[in-house]
One Martini backbone bead per residue (centre of mass of N, CA, C, O) as a GRO file, in nm:
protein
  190
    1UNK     BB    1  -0.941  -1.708   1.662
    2UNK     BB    2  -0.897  -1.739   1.954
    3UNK     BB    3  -0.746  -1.494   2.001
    4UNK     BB    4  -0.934  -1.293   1.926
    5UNK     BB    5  -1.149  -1.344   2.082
    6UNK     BB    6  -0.967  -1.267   2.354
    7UNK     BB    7  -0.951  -0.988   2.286
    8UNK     BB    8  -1.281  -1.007   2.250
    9UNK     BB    9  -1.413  -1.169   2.488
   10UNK     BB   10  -1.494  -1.406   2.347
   11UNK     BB   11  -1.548  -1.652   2.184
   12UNK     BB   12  -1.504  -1.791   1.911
   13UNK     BB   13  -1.798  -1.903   1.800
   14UNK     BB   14  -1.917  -1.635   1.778
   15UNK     BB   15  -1.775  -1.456   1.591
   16UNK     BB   16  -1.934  -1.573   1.317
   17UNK     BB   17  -2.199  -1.400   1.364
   18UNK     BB   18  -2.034  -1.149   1.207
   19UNK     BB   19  -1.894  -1.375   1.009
   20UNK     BB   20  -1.863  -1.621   0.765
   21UNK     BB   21  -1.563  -1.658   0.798
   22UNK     BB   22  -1.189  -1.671   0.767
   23UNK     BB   23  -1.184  -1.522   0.519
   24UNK     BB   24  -1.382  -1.273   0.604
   25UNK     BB   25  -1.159  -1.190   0.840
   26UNK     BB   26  -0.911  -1.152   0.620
   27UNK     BB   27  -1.054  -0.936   0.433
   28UNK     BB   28  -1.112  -0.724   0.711
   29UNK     BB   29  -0.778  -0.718   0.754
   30UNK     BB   30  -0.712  -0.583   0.509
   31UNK     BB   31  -0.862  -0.343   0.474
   32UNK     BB   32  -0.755  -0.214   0.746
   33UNK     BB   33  -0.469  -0.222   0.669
   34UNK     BB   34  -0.539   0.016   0.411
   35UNK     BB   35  -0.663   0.194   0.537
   36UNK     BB   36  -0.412   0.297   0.687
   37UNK     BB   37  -0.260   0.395   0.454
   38UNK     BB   38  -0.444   0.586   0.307
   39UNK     BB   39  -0.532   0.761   0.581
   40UNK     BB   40  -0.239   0.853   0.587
   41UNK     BB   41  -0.017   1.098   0.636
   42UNK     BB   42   0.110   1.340   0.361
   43UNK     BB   43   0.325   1.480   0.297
   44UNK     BB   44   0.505   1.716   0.129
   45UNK     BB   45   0.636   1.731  -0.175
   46UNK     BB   46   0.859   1.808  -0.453
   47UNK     BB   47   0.808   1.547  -0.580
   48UNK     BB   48   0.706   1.232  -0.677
   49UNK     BB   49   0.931   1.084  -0.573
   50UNK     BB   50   0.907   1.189  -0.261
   51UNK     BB   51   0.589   1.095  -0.265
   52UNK     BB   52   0.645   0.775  -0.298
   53UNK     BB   53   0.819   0.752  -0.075
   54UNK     BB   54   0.665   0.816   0.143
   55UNK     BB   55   0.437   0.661   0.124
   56UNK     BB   56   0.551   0.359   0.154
   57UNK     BB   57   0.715   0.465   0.451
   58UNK     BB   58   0.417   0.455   0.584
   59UNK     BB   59   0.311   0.177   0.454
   60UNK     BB   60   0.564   0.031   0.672
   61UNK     BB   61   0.486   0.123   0.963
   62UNK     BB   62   0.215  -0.020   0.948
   63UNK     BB   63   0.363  -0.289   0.923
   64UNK     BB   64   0.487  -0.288   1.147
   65UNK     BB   65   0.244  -0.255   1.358
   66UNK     BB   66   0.167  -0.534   1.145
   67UNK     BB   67   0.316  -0.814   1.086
   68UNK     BB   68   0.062  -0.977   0.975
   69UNK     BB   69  -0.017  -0.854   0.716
   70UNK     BB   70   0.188  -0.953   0.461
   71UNK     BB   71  -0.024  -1.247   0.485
   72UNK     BB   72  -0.235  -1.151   0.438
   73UNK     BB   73  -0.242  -1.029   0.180
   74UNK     BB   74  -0.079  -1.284   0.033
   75UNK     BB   75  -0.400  -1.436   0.058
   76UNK     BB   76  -0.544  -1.313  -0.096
   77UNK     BB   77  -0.758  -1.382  -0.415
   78UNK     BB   78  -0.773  -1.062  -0.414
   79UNK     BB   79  -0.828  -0.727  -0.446
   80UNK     BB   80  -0.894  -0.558  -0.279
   81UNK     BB   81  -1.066  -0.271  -0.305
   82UNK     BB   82  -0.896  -0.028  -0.118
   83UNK     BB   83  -0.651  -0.050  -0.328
   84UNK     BB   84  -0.755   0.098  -0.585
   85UNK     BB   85  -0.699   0.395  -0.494
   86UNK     BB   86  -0.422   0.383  -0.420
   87UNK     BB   87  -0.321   0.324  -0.696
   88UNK     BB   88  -0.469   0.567  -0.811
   89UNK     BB   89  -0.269   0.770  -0.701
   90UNK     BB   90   0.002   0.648  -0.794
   91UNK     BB   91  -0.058   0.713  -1.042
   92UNK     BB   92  -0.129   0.981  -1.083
   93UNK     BB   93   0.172   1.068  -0.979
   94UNK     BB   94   0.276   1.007  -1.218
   95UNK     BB   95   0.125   1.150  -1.451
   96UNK     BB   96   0.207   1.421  -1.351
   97UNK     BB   97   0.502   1.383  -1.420
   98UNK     BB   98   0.510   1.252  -1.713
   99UNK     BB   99   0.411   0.958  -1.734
  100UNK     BB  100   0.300   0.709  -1.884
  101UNK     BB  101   0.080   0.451  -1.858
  102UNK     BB  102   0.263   0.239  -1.906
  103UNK     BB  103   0.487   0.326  -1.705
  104UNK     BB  104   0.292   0.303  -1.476
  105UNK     BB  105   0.219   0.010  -1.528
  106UNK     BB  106   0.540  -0.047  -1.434
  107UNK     BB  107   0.556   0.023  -1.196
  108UNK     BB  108   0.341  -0.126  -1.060
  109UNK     BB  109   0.484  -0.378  -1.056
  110UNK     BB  110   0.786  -0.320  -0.975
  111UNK     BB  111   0.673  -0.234  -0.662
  112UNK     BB  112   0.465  -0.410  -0.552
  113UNK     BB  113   0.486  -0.444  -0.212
  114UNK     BB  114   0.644  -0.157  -0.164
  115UNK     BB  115   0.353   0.011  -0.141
  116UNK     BB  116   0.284  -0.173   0.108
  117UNK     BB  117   0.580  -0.176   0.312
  118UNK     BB  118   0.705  -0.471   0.148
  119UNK     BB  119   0.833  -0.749   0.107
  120UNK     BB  120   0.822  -1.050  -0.092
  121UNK     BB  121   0.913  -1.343  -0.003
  122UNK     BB  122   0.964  -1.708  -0.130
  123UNK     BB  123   1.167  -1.763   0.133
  124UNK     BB  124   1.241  -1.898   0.421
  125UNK     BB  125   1.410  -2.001   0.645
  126UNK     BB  126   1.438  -2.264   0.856
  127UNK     BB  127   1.631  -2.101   1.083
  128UNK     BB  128   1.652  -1.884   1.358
  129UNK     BB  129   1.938  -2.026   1.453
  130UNK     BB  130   2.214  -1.955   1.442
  131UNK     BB  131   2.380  -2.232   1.432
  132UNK     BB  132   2.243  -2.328   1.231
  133UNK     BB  133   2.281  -2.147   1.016
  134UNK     BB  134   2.586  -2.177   1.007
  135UNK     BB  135   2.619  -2.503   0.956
  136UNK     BB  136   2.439  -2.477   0.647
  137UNK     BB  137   2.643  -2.276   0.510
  138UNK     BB  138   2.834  -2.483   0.548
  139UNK     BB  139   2.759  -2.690   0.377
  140UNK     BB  140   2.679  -2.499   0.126
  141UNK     BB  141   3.010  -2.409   0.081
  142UNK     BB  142   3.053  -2.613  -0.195
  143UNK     BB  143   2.796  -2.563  -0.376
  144UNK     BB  144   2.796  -2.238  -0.275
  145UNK     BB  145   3.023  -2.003  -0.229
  146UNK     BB  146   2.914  -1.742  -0.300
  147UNK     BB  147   2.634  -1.724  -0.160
  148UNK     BB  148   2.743  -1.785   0.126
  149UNK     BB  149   2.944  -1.536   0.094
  150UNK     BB  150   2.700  -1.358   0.136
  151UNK     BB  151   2.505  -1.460   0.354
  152UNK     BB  152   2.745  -1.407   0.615
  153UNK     BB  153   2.758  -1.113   0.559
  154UNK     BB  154   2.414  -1.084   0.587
  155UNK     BB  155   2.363  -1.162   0.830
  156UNK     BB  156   2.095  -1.136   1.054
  157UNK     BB  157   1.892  -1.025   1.307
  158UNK     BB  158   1.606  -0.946   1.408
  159UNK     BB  159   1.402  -0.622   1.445
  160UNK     BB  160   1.192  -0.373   1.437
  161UNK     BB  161   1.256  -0.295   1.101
  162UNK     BB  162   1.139  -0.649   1.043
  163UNK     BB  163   0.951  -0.836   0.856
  164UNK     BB  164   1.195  -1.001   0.778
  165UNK     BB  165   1.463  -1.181   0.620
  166UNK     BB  166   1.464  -0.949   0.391
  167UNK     BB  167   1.332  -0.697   0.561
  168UNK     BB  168   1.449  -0.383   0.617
  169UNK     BB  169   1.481  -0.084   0.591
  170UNK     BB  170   1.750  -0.067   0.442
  171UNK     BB  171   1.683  -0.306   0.201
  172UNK     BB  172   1.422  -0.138   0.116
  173UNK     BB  173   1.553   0.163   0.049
  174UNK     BB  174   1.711   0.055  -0.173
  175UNK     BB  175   1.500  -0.089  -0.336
  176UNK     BB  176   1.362   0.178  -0.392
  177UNK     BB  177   1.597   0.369  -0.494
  178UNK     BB  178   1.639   0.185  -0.775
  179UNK     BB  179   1.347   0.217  -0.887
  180UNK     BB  180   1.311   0.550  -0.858
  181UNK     BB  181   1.573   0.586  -1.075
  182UNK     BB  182   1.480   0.393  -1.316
  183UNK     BB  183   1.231   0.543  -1.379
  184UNK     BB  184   1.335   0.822  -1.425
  185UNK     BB  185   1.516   0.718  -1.679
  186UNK     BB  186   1.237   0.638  -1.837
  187UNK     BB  187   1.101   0.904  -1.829
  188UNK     BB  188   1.316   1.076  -1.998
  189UNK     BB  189   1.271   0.829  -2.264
  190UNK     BB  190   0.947   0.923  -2.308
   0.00000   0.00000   0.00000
């Protein structure tokens, strides 16, 4: 609250004058963080999946843009209500497509936060110093050997197109694509 004051120079205690309280606060920047994804500009697309790809990459850009929303999100204890329409756009796109409401409704699980441009991680690591986690690894890697050489291969450093632990783009666009291809085939045998 304190660092929000000083963006807009006021006190920390006069915020509330405005807001109920730091709920309302988080409430109206989930709020603000929607509507900027619904806002975004939408090019024409070939197909629902062209459709859908671009869509959620669209609102990948806007969680770049404020790496705080996927938390701030993750903290609503109710659905937005402005995320309600953006639902209903992508439900509408599968349905065009010839999905049917079921295949539709298991979509809509399947993407999870990733309609919304990022993946929820349950867990972040312990520490982001490349030594420790080196440390870390070499410790775990009697009991658990594929996990750790696995982890060792795929260990990168945060940069500008990662919103967290194992959410680059590179990382998103492969499980969006994985996602986006096993809907076709199960849109083909319904």
């Amino acid at each position: 609250m304190r660092r929000l004051a000083a963006a807009v120079e006021v006190e920390a205690m006069s915020l509330y004058y405005h807001l109920p309280g730091k709920e309302g606060l988080l409430d109206g920047l989930a709020e603000t963080v929607i509507g900027e994804i619904v806002a975004a500009p939408v090019p024409a697309a070939a197909d629902w999946r062209a459709a859908l790809r671009g869509r959620f990459l669209l609102a990948r850009e806007v969680m770049l843009r404020h790496p705080w929303a996927p938390a701030v999100l993750g903290s609503r204890p109710a659905i937005p209500p402005a995320l309600f329409g953006y639902y209903d756009e992508i439900v509408g796109t599968l349905t065009a497509a010839g999905f049917t409401p079921h295949l539709a409704h298991r979509a809509l699980h399947a993407f999870g936060t990733m309609a919304l441009g990022f993946v929820q991680e349950l867990f972040t690591p312990g520490t982001t110093d490349t030594g420790a986690a080196e440390a870390d690894l070499a410790e775990m890697a009697a009991a658990v050997p594929h996990l750790t050489a696995m982890m060792a291969a795929e260990m990168h450093a945060a940069d500008a197109d990662s919103l967290g632990w194992c959410d680059t783009r590179a990382e998103f666009e492969f499980t969006l694509d994985l996602l986006l291809d096993g809907l076709e085939r199960q849109r083909a045998v319904t």
